[in-house]
CSV table of C-alpha atoms and ligand atoms in Angstrom, one decimal:
chain,number,residue,atom,x,y,z
A,19,MET,CA,131.1,120.4,62.7
A,20,SER,CA,134.0,117.8,62.7
A,21,ILE,CA,136.2,117.5,65.6
A,22,GLU,CA,140.0,117.0,65.3
A,23,LYS,CA,141.1,114.0,67.1
A,24,ARG,CA,142.7,114.7,70.2
A,25,ARG,CA,146.2,114.8,69.8
A,26,ILE,CA,148.5,112.4,72.1
A,27,LEU,CA,151.6,114.0,73.4
A,28,THR,CA,155.1,112.2,72.6
A,29,GLN,CA,157.4,111.8,75.5
A,30,ASP,CA,159.4,114.3,74.4
A,31,GLU,CA,156.8,116.8,74.1
A,32,LYS,CA,155.7,115.8,77.8
A,33,GLU,CA,158.9,116.8,79.0
A,34,GLN,CA,159.6,119.8,77.3
A,35,LEU,CA,156.3,120.8,78.8
A,36,LEU,CA,157.7,119.9,82.5
A,37,GLN,CA,160.9,121.9,81.9
A,38,THR,CA,158.8,125.0,81.3
A,39,ASN,CA,155.7,124.1,83.8
A,40,LYS,CA,156.9,123.3,87.3
A,41,ASN,CA,153.4,123.9,88.8
A,42,CYS,CA,150.1,122.1,88.2
A,43,TYR,CA,148.3,124.4,86.0
A,44,ILE,CA,144.9,124.2,88.0
A,45,CYS,CA,146.2,124.4,91.6
A,46,GLN,CA,149.3,126.4,90.6
A,47,SER,CA,151.2,124.5,93.4
A,48,THR,CA,154.3,122.3,92.6
A,49,LEU,CA,154.4,118.8,90.4
A,50,GLU,CA,157.7,118.2,92.8
A,51,GLY,CA,157.4,114.6,93.9
A,52,TYR,CA,154.8,113.6,91.0
A,53,GLU,CA,155.7,110.6,89.2
A,54,PRO,CA,155.0,110.7,85.4
A,55,THR,CA,152.0,108.5,86.0
A,56,GLU,CA,150.8,110.7,88.5
A,57,ILE,CA,150.6,113.8,85.8
A,58,GLN,CA,148.0,114.5,83.3
A,59,PHE,CA,148.4,116.9,80.1
A,60,ASP,CA,145.2,118.8,79.7
A,61,HIS,CA,143.9,121.2,77.1
A,62,ILE,CA,143.7,124.5,78.8
A,63,TYR,CA,141.0,125.3,76.3
A,64,ASN,CA,138.8,122.4,75.4
A,65,TYR,CA,140.2,121.0,72.2
A,66,ALA,CA,136.4,120.2,71.8
A,67,ASP,CA,135.2,123.4,71.3
A,68,GLY,CA,137.6,123.9,68.3
A,69,TYR,CA,141.0,125.3,70.2
A,70,PRO,CA,144.4,124.5,68.9
A,71,GLN,CA,146.0,121.2,69.8
A,72,GLU,CA,149.4,122.9,69.9
A,73,ASN,CA,151.6,122.4,72.7
A,74,SER,CA,151.1,125.7,73.9
A,75,ASN,CA,147.6,124.7,74.9
A,76,PHE,CA,148.8,121.5,77.1
A,77,ALA,CA,149.4,122.0,80.8
A,78,PRO,CA,150.5,119.5,83.5
A,79,VAL,CA,147.9,118.5,85.8
A,80,HIS,CA,148.2,116.9,89.2
A,81,SER,CA,146.6,113.6,88.8
A,82,SER,CA,147.4,111.0,91.7
A,83,LYS,CA,145.5,108.3,92.6
A,84,ASP,CA,147.2,108.1,95.9
A,85,GLU,CA,144.7,109.8,98.3
A,86,ARG,CA,147.3,111.6,100.3
A,87,LYS,CA,148.3,113.6,96.9
A,88,LEU,CA,146.6,116.0,94.6
A,89,ASN,CA,144.2,115.1,91.9
A,90,CYS,CA,143.2,118.1,90.1
A,91,HIS,CA,142.4,116.7,86.9
A,92,LYS,CA,139.7,114.7,88.6
A,93,SER,CA,138.3,117.6,90.6
A,94,LYS,CA,137.6,119.8,87.9
A,95,GLY,CA,135.1,117.4,86.3
A,96,GLN,CA,133.8,118.1,83.3
A,97,LYS,CA,135.0,121.9,83.3
A,98,SER,CA,138.1,123.3,81.1
A,99,PRO,CA,141.4,123.8,83.5
A,100,ILE,CA,140.7,127.5,82.3
A,101,GLN,CA,137.5,127.7,84.3
A,102,TYR,CA,138.3,125.6,87.0
A,103,ARG,CA,140.9,127.4,88.0
A,104,GLU,CA,139.3,130.8,87.8
A,105,GLU,CA,136.8,129.0,90.2
A,106,LEU,CA,139.5,128.2,92.6
A,107,ARG,CA,140.9,131.3,92.8
A,108,ILE,CA,137.8,133.1,93.4
A,109,LEU,CA,137.0,130.6,96.1
A,110,LYS,CA,140.3,131.0,97.5
A,111,ARG,CA,139.5,135.0,97.7
A,112,LEU,CA,136.3,134.9,99.0
A,113,GLU,CA,138.0,132.6,102.2
A,114,GLU,CA,139.6,135.9,103.0
A,115,VAL,CA,136.6,138.2,102.5
A,116,LYS,CA,133.6,138.5,104.7
A,117,GLY,CA,132.3,141.6,103.3
A,118,LEU,CA,133.2,144.8,101.1
A,119,GLY,CA,134.7,146.1,104.0
A,120,ASP,CA,137.5,143.7,104.0
A,121,LEU,CA,138.2,144.6,100.1
A,122,CYS,CA,137.9,148.1,100.6
A,123,LYS,CA,139.4,149.2,104.1
A,124,ASN,CA,140.1,152.4,104.6
A,125,ALA,CA,139.1,154.7,101.7
A,126,VAL,CA,140.9,157.9,100.5
A,127,GLN,CA,139.2,161.1,101.0
A,128,SER,CA,137.6,162.6,98.2
A,129,VAL,CA,138.3,165.8,97.1
A,130,TYR,CA,135.2,167.5,96.0
A,131,THR,CA,133.2,171.1,95.3
A,132,ILE,CA,129.7,171.6,94.4
A,133,SER,CA,128.8,174.4,92.1
A,134,LYS,CA,127.0,177.4,93.6
A,135,ASP,CA,123.9,176.4,91.5
A,136,ASN,CA,124.1,172.7,92.6
A,137,LYS,CA,124.0,171.6,89.1
A,138,THR,CA,127.5,169.7,89.3
A,139,ILE,CA,129.9,168.4,91.5
A,140,ILE,CA,133.9,168.1,90.8
A,141,ILE,CA,134.8,165.2,92.7
A,142,ASN,CA,138.2,163.7,92.4
A,143,GLY,CA,139.2,165.7,89.4
A,144,THR,CA,135.9,164.8,87.3
A,145,THR,CA,132.8,167.0,86.8
A,146,ILE,CA,129.8,165.1,86.9
A,147,PRO,CA,125.8,166.4,86.8
A,148,LEU,CA,124.2,166.7,90.4
A,149,TYR,CA,120.3,165.8,90.4
A,150,ASN,CA,118.0,166.6,93.1
A,151,GLN,CA,115.1,164.5,94.5
A,152,ARG,CA,113.4,167.3,96.1
A,153,ILE,CA,111.1,166.1,98.9
A,154,ASN,CA,108.7,168.2,101.3
A,155,ASN,CA,111.0,171.3,100.5
A,156,SER,CA,114.3,169.6,101.4
A,157,ASP,CA,116.9,168.8,99.0
A,158,ASN,CA,118.5,165.6,98.2
A,159,TYR,CA,121.4,165.6,95.9
A,160,TYR,CA,123.0,162.9,94.3
A,161,PHE,CA,125.2,161.8,91.3
A,162,PHE,CA,125.9,158.8,89.2
A,163,HIS,CA,129.5,157.6,88.5
A,164,GLU,CA,131.7,154.9,88.5
A,165,VAL,CA,134.0,155.3,91.4
A,166,GLU,CA,137.4,153.9,91.8
A,167,THR,CA,137.3,151.5,94.5
A,168,LYS,CA,140.2,153.2,96.4
A,169,TYR,CA,137.6,155.9,97.0
A,170,ILE,CA,135.0,153.6,98.6
A,171,GLU,CA,134.3,151.9,101.9
A,172,ASN,CA,131.8,149.8,103.5
A,173,ASP,CA,129.4,151.9,105.6
A,174,GLU,CA,129.4,150.2,108.9
A,175,GLN,CA,126.5,152.6,110.0
A,176,ILE,CA,123.8,151.5,107.3
A,177,GLN,CA,124.7,148.7,105.9
A,178,LEU,CA,122.4,145.8,106.5
A,179,ARG,CA,123.6,142.4,105.5
A,180,PRO,CA,126.9,140.5,105.7
A,181,LEU,CA,127.9,138.6,102.7
A,182,GLU,CA,125.8,135.5,101.8
A,183,PRO,CA,126.4,132.5,99.9
A,184,LYS,CA,124.8,133.5,96.9
A,185,ILE,CA,127.8,135.8,96.1
A,186,LEU,CA,129.2,132.9,94.2
A,187,PRO,CA,126.6,132.5,91.4
A,188,LEU,CA,126.4,136.1,91.4
A,189,ILE,CA,129.9,136.5,90.7
A,190,PHE,CA,129.7,133.8,87.8
A,191,ASN,CA,126.4,135.3,86.7
A,192,LEU,CA,128.4,139.0,86.3
A,193,LYS,CA,131.7,137.4,84.7
A,194,SER,CA,129.0,137.0,81.6
A,195,SER,CA,126.4,139.5,82.0
A,196,VAL,CA,126.1,143.2,82.7
A,197,GLN,CA,125.2,144.6,86.0
A,198,LEU,CA,121.8,146.0,85.8
A,199,LEU,CA,121.5,148.0,88.7
A,200,PRO,CA,124.4,150.0,90.3
A,201,SER,CA,125.6,149.7,94.3
A,202,LEU,CA,124.4,152.8,96.4
A,203,GLY,CA,126.3,154.8,98.5
A,204,ARG,CA,126.7,158.1,100.3
A,205,LEU,CA,129.1,161.1,100.4
A,206,ASP,CA,130.0,161.4,104.1
A,207,GLN,CA,130.3,165.1,105.2
A,208,ASN,CA,132.8,164.0,108.2
A,209,SER,CA,135.1,161.6,106.8
A,210,LYS,CA,134.9,162.8,103.1
A,211,THR,CA,134.7,159.4,101.8
A,212,ILE,CA,132.2,157.4,99.9
A,213,LYS,CA,130.4,155.0,102.1
A,214,VAL,CA,128.5,152.0,100.3
A,215,PHE,CA,125.7,150.9,102.1
A,216,ASP,CA,123.7,148.8,99.4
A,217,GLY,CA,124.9,146.5,96.6
A,218,GLN,CA,127.8,145.5,98.1
A,219,HIS,CA,127.4,142.0,97.0
A,220,LYS,CA,127.6,143.3,93.3
A,221,ALA,CA,130.5,145.5,94.2
A,222,VAL,CA,132.5,142.5,95.6
A,223,ALA,CA,131.6,140.2,92.8
A,224,GLN,CA,132.9,142.9,90.2
A,225,ILE,CA,136.2,143.3,92.3
A,226,ILE,CA,136.7,139.7,92.9
A,227,GLY,CA,135.5,138.2,89.6
A,228,ASN,CA,136.1,140.9,87.1
A,229,ASN,CA,139.2,142.4,88.7
A,230,ARG,CA,137.3,145.8,88.4
A,231,ASP,CA,138.8,149.2,89.7
A,232,TYR,CA,135.8,150.7,89.1
A,233,ILE,CA,132.2,150.4,90.9
A,234,GLN,CA,129.1,151.9,89.5
A,235,CYS,CA,127.1,153.6,91.8
A,236,ILE,CA,124.7,156.0,92.8
A,237,VAL,CA,125.8,158.3,95.6
A,238,TYR,CA,123.8,160.6,97.7
A,239,VAL,CA,125.6,163.9,98.8
A,240,HIS,CA,125.7,164.5,102.4
A,241,PRO,CA,122.2,162.6,103.3
A,242,LYS,CA,120.8,162.5,106.6
A,243,VAL,CA,122.1,159.1,108.0
A,244,GLU,CA,119.1,158.3,110.3
A,245,GLU,CA,116.4,159.1,107.7
A,246,LEU,CA,118.7,157.0,105.2
A,247,ARG,CA,118.5,154.2,107.7
A,248,LEU,CA,114.8,154.3,107.8
A,249,VAL,CA,114.3,154.2,103.9
A,250,ILE,CA,116.5,151.2,103.7
A,251,TYR,CA,115.0,149.3,106.3
A,252,TRP,CA,111.7,150.1,104.9
A,253,ALA,CA,112.7,148.7,101.6
A,254,HIS,CA,114.4,145.7,102.8
A,255,THR,CA,111.3,144.7,104.9
A,256,ASP,CA,107.6,146.1,104.1
A,257,GLY,CA,108.8,147.3,100.8
A,258,VAL,CA,110.1,144.3,99.5
A,259,GLN,CA,108.5,144.0,96.1
A,260,GLN,CA,106.9,140.6,95.7
A,261,LYS,CA,108.8,137.9,94.6
A,262,TYR,CA,107.6,136.3,91.3
A,263,LYS,CA,104.5,134.1,91.6
A,264,LYS,CA,105.2,130.3,90.6
A,265,SER,CA,102.5,130.7,87.9
A,266,HIS,CA,104.4,133.7,86.5
A,267,ILE,CA,107.5,132.2,86.5
A,268,GLU,CA,106.2,129.2,84.4
A,269,SER,CA,104.6,131.7,82.0
A,270,LYS,CA,108.2,133.2,81.7
A,271,LEU,CA,109.7,130.0,81.2
A,272,ALA,CA,107.1,128.9,78.5
A,273,ALA,CA,107.7,132.3,76.5
A,274,ILE,CA,111.8,131.5,76.6
A,275,TYR,CA,111.0,128.4,75.4
A,276,SER,CA,108.9,129.5,72.5
A,277,GLN,CA,111.5,132.0,71.9
A,278,LYS,CA,114.2,129.5,71.5
A,279,ILE,CA,112.1,127.7,68.8
A,280,ASP,CA,111.3,130.9,66.8
A,281,ALA,CA,115.2,131.7,67.2
A,282,TYR,CA,115.8,128.3,65.7
A,283,ARG,CA,113.3,128.8,62.9
A,284,HIS,CA,114.7,132.1,62.0
A,285,ARG,CA,118.1,130.5,62.3
A,286,ILE,CA,117.0,128.0,59.4
A,287,GLY,CA,115.2,130.7,57.5
A,288,ASN,CA,111.5,129.1,57.7
A,289,GLU,CA,109.2,130.7,60.3
A,290,LYS,CA,107.0,127.9,60.3
A,291,ALA,CA,109.4,125.0,60.2
A,292,PRO,CA,109.1,121.6,62.0
A,293,PHE,CA,111.5,121.6,65.3
A,294,SER,CA,112.5,118.8,67.5
A,295,GLU,CA,112.6,119.2,71.2
A,296,ASP,CA,115.9,117.8,71.5
A,297,VAL,CA,117.4,120.5,69.2
A,298,ILE,CA,115.7,123.2,70.8
A,299,LEU,CA,116.9,122.0,74.4
A,300,GLN,CA,120.3,120.6,73.6
A,301,GLY,CA,122.9,122.0,76.1
A,302,GLU,CA,120.3,122.8,78.9
A,303,SER,CA,120.5,120.7,82.1
A,304,LYS,CA,118.0,118.0,82.6
A,305,ALA,CA,116.2,120.1,85.3
A,306,LYS,CA,115.8,123.3,82.7
A,307,LYS,CA,114.6,120.5,80.1
A,308,THR,CA,112.0,119.5,82.1
A,309,GLN,CA,110.9,122.9,83.2
A,310,PHE,CA,110.5,124.2,80.2
A,311,LEU,CA,108.5,121.5,78.9
A,312,LEU,CA,106.5,121.4,82.1
A,313,SER,CA,105.8,125.1,81.7
A,314,SER,CA,105.1,124.8,78.2
A,315,ILE,CA,102.5,122.1,78.5
A,316,VAL,CA,100.8,124.4,81.4
A,317,GLU,CA,100.8,127.3,79.1
A,318,GLU,CA,99.4,125.2,76.3
A,319,VAL,CA,96.3,123.9,78.6
A,320,LYS,CA,95.9,127.1,79.7
A,321,SER,CA,95.3,128.4,76.3
A,322,SER,CA,93.0,125.8,75.3
A,323,SER,CA,90.8,125.9,78.5
A,324,ASP,CA,90.0,128.0,81.7
A,325,ILE,CA,90.3,125.0,83.8
A,326,ILE,CA,93.4,126.3,85.0
A,327,SER,CA,92.8,130.0,85.9
A,328,ASN,CA,89.2,128.7,87.5
A,329,TYR,CA,90.4,126.2,90.0
A,330,PHE,CA,94.1,126.3,90.3
A,331,ALA,CA,95.3,128.9,93.2
A,332,GLN,CA,98.3,131.0,92.1
A,333,ASP,CA,98.9,132.0,95.8
A,334,LYS,CA,97.9,131.9,99.4
A,335,LYS,CA,95.0,134.3,98.7
A,336,GLU,CA,93.7,132.7,95.8
A,337,GLN,CA,93.3,129.2,98.0
A,338,LYS,CA,90.4,130.8,99.6
A,339,THR,CA,88.2,130.5,96.5
A,340,LYS,CA,90.2,127.8,94.5
A,341,PRO,CA,90.5,124.5,95.3
A,342,ILE,CA,93.9,123.3,93.9
A,343,LEU,CA,97.3,124.4,95.0
A,344,TRP,CA,99.6,125.4,92.4
A,345,GLN,CA,102.2,122.8,93.0
A,346,SER,CA,99.7,120.1,92.5
A,347,LEU,CA,99.2,121.2,88.7
A,348,GLU,CA,103.0,120.7,88.4
A,349,LYS,CA,102.7,117.2,89.9
A,350,LEU,CA,99.8,116.7,87.9
A,351,VAL,CA,101.9,117.4,84.7
A,352,SER,CA,105.0,115.4,85.8
A,353,ILE,CA,102.7,112.5,86.5
A,354,PHE,CA,100.6,112.4,83.5
A,355,CYS,CA,102.7,114.2,80.8
A,356,ASN,CA,106.0,113.4,79.0
A,357,LEU,CA,108.6,115.8,80.6
A,358,GLU,CA,111.6,114.2,78.4
A,359,PRO,CA,112.4,116.1,75.2
A,360,VAL,CA,111.3,114.3,72.1
A,361,SER,CA,113.5,114.0,69.0
A,362,GLU,CA,110.1,113.6,66.6
A,363,PRO,CA,109.9,116.6,64.8
A,364,SER,CA,106.8,119.0,65.8
A,365,GLU,CA,104.9,118.0,62.6
A,366,SER,CA,105.4,114.1,62.6
A,367,ASP,CA,102.6,111.6,63.1
A,368,ASN,CA,104.8,110.2,65.9
A,369,ASN,CA,105.1,113.8,68.1
A,370,PHE,CA,102.2,113.6,70.4
A,371,ARG,CA,102.4,116.8,71.9
A,372,THR,CA,99.1,118.2,70.6
A,373,GLU,CA,97.5,115.1,71.6
A,374,GLU,CA,98.9,114.9,74.8
A,375,ILE,CA,97.2,118.6,75.7
A,376,LYS,CA,94.1,117.4,74.5
A,377,ASN,CA,94.4,114.0,76.8
A,378,PHE,CA,95.7,115.8,79.8
A,379,SER,CA,92.8,118.4,79.7
A,380,PHE,CA,90.2,115.5,79.4
A,381,ILE,CA,91.8,114.1,82.7
A,382,LEU,CA,91.9,117.3,84.2
A,383,GLU,CA,88.2,117.9,83.3
A,384,GLN,CA,87.2,114.3,85.3
A,385,ILE,CA,89.0,115.8,88.3
A,386,LYS,CA,86.6,118.9,87.8
A,387,ILE,CA,83.5,117.1,87.5
A,388,TYR,CA,84.0,114.4,90.2
A,389,ALA,CA,85.5,116.5,92.8
A,390,ILE,CA,84.8,120.0,92.2
A,391,ASP,CA,81.4,120.4,90.5
A,392,ASN,CA,78.4,121.0,93.0
A,393,LYS,CA,81.1,120.4,95.9
A,394,TRP,CA,83.4,123.4,95.9
A,395,ASP,CA,81.7,126.1,97.4
A,396,PRO,CA,83.9,128.5,98.9
A,397,ASN,CA,80.9,131.0,100.0
A,398,ASN,CA,79.6,128.1,102.1
A,399,GLN,CA,82.7,127.0,103.9
A,400,GLU,CA,80.8,124.9,106.6
A,401,ALA,CA,78.8,123.0,103.7
A,402,ILE,CA,79.5,119.0,103.8
A,403,ASN,CA,80.4,118.8,100.3
A,404,HIS,CA,82.4,121.7,100.5
A,405,LYS,CA,84.5,120.1,103.3
A,406,LEU,CA,84.6,116.8,101.2
A,407,SER,CA,85.9,118.9,98.2
A,408,ARG,CA,88.6,120.5,100.2
A,409,THR,CA,90.0,117.1,101.8
A,410,TYR,CA,90.4,115.7,98.2
A,411,PHE,CA,92.7,118.7,97.6
A,412,TYR,CA,95.0,118.9,100.7
A,413,LYS,CA,98.4,118.3,99.6
A,414,THR,CA,99.0,115.1,101.4
A,415,SER,CA,95.5,113.8,100.3
A,416,PHE,CA,95.8,114.9,96.9
A,417,ASN,CA,99.4,113.5,96.1
A,418,ASN,CA,98.3,109.9,97.1
A,419,TRP,CA,95.2,109.7,95.0
A,420,VAL,CA,96.8,111.1,92.0
A,421,LYS,CA,99.3,108.3,92.2
A,422,ALA,CA,96.4,105.8,92.6
A,423,LEU,CA,94.7,107.2,89.8
A,424,GLU,CA,97.3,107.3,87.3
A,425,GLU,CA,98.0,103.9,88.2
A,426,ALA,CA,94.4,102.8,87.7
A,427,PHE,CA,94.7,104.2,84.3
A,428,ARG,CA,97.9,102.7,83.2
A,429,PHE,CA,96.3,99.6,84.4
A,430,ALA,CA,93.1,99.9,82.5
A,431,TYR,CA,94.9,101.1,79.3
A,432,SER,CA,97.2,98.0,79.6
A,433,GLN,CA,94.2,95.8,79.8
A,434,LYS,CA,92.4,97.3,76.8
A,435,VAL,CA,95.5,97.2,74.3
A,436,GLY,CA,96.6,93.8,75.8
A,437,LYS,CA,100.3,94.7,76.7
A,438,LYS,CA,101.9,96.8,79.5
A,439,LEU,CA,101.8,100.3,78.8
A,440,THR,CA,105.1,102.4,78.4
A,441,GLY,CA,105.8,106.2,78.9
A,442,SER,CA,103.3,108.6,80.3
A,443,ILE,CA,99.6,108.2,80.1
A,444,CYS,CA,98.7,111.3,78.0
A,445,TYR,CA,101.3,111.2,75.6
A,446,ARG,CA,99.8,109.3,72.9
A,447,SER,CA,97.4,109.3,70.4
A,448,GLU,CA,94.1,111.1,71.6
A,449,PHE,CA,91.8,108.9,74.0
A,450,ASP,CA,89.2,107.1,71.9
A,451,SER,CA,85.5,107.1,73.5
A,452,GLU,CA,86.1,103.6,75.1
A,453,THR,CA,89.1,104.9,76.9
A,454,LYS,CA,87.3,108.2,77.9
A,455,SER,CA,84.4,106.3,79.5
A,456,ARG,CA,86.6,104.3,81.5
A,457,PHE,CA,88.8,106.5,82.6
A,458,SER,CA,85.5,108.9,83.7
A,459,ASP,CA,84.1,105.9,85.4
A,460,ILE,CA,87.5,105.3,87.3
A,461,THR,CA,87.8,109.1,88.3
A,462,LYS,CA,84.1,109.1,89.5
A,463,LYS,CA,85.0,105.6,91.8
A,464,LEU,CA,88.0,107.5,93.4
A,465,PHE,CA,86.0,110.3,94.6
A,466,ASP,CA,82.9,108.6,95.5
A,467,HIS,CA,85.0,106.1,97.5
A,468,PRO,CA,83.3,106.1,101.0
A,469,LEU,CA,86.2,106.7,102.8
A,470,TRP,CA,86.0,110.5,102.0
A,471,VAL,CA,82.7,111.0,103.6
A,472,LYS,CA,83.5,109.5,106.9
A,473,GLU,CA,84.1,112.3,109.4
A,474,PHE,CA,86.9,111.1,111.6
A,475,GLN,CA,88.9,110.0,108.1
A,476,GLN,CA,88.3,113.7,107.0
A,477,ASN,CA,89.7,115.1,110.0
A,478,GLU,CA,92.8,112.5,110.1
A,479,ILE,CA,93.4,113.8,106.4
A,480,ALA,CA,92.9,117.5,107.4
A,481,LYS,CA,95.6,116.7,110.2
A,482,ALA,CA,97.9,114.7,108.6
A,483,ASN,CA,101.1,116.4,107.3
A,484,VAL,CA,102.9,113.7,105.8
A,485,GLU,CA,101.9,111.7,102.8
A,486,ASN,CA,102.5,108.4,104.3
A,487,ALA,CA,99.8,108.9,107.1
A,488,VAL,CA,97.2,109.5,104.3
A,489,LEU,CA,98.9,106.3,102.3
A,490,LYS,CA,98.1,104.5,105.8
A,491,ILE,CA,94.2,105.6,105.9
A,492,PHE,CA,93.8,104.9,101.8
A,493,GLU,CA,95.2,101.4,102.7
A,494,SER,CA,93.1,100.6,105.9
A,495,GLU,CA,90.0,101.8,103.6
A,496,GLY,CA,91.0,99.9,100.6
A,497,LEU,CA,91.4,102.6,98.1
A,498,ASP,CA,94.0,101.6,95.5
A,499,TYR,CA,94.2,101.0,91.9
A,500,ILE,CA,93.0,97.6,92.2
A,501,TYR,CA,89.6,98.9,93.7
A,502,LEU,CA,89.5,101.7,91.2
A,503,THR,CA,89.6,99.4,88.0
A,504,LYS,CA,87.4,96.6,89.4
A,505,LEU,CA,84.4,96.5,87.1
B,19,LIG,ZN1,147.0,120.8,91.3
């Protein structure tokens, strides 16, 4: 895509703009008292996105270097002025709002009649089907509707939570995505109003962010407040659905990543086309790129061996039977693998992703052989060997030896090739047999170090809650990469 060069405004054009715009486009306060050098003329829509460069797409913005004055141009950062102005509007609005109650103060009473057969309700002039959840011979009627905000108010009797800071991302999310679930309300028999008791955040987000006058709702008709309160309390405590496990999130991310690859291939019309990670992950934040690559490496290892499913605990419960914490897997990947997107196409000889999986799996295998096999025995918690294995995998202990192990591999590999190794250990041609045997010896030496079997050190490691405490033990016992690589 060719981008037009950013247009420079003439003096005349600037003056013309100042004639019609007396206020800063972003904060909308006056430009009076600002010298020409303290005013920038920004594109309202980014010209880089192909928006026109006409005068009408320019607006004056505060841009003073004087600390006592405004610099809206600087504070907007990379955002377009129109986007940043919307953000400011929302933030300002939120200052006045503590909850739905501040937006919907006193609801207008609803006028409604329920049909004799309880199949419909006519409410505020609209006829809507009525549904019934019949439980133990009692009826529980409800309807779905987009309710005009003037008819709703906050449910002070049931409402559980005040507005939380996460409202802000929710507002922005709902500006570009559909709302999946409606708010919940009840039609109160006494006040004849609709009281919203769940999904207030969504309602607030729609009203403030999207200026909506109608809120999607499920409304219960004349429910018993006491019963509803119990149900809601249960739903927010014991009934809370389990959060996604870290390992599930990684599978999902990996799936999204491979969808991105499929979409790319589809776009260029070749289902088997090589791709470059650079292109696939273009536009993602650095953190997201890292996550995508990490999760796809984990998925690749999972599909080529069962070491992850056998020895890495996905949650607290599995920690009883599997020695390695899930977060330690992430640490292993981030230390041994390349989490930067590479530009070499997937089929290129200079793309080492396939070899990387083989190399990384080899390292995992060595750890299994020397730290788990014939040692880890969850059925015999008090066995000396089991305790030994457990000591290796405490987080504070693991995080230290994994670093020493990486340093040792790096040092040994550099020695072998005769120059300093750059980049991650695993992202290169498949380790040859000489390297493998050297790495295997180093790993063995690590787990055979005498410090691990000294009971008082085991106890110290078990007690340690900071990494540094274990590092001190390593130092005093002489466990470092020099020791590991000594021939
Ligand atoms: Zn301003």
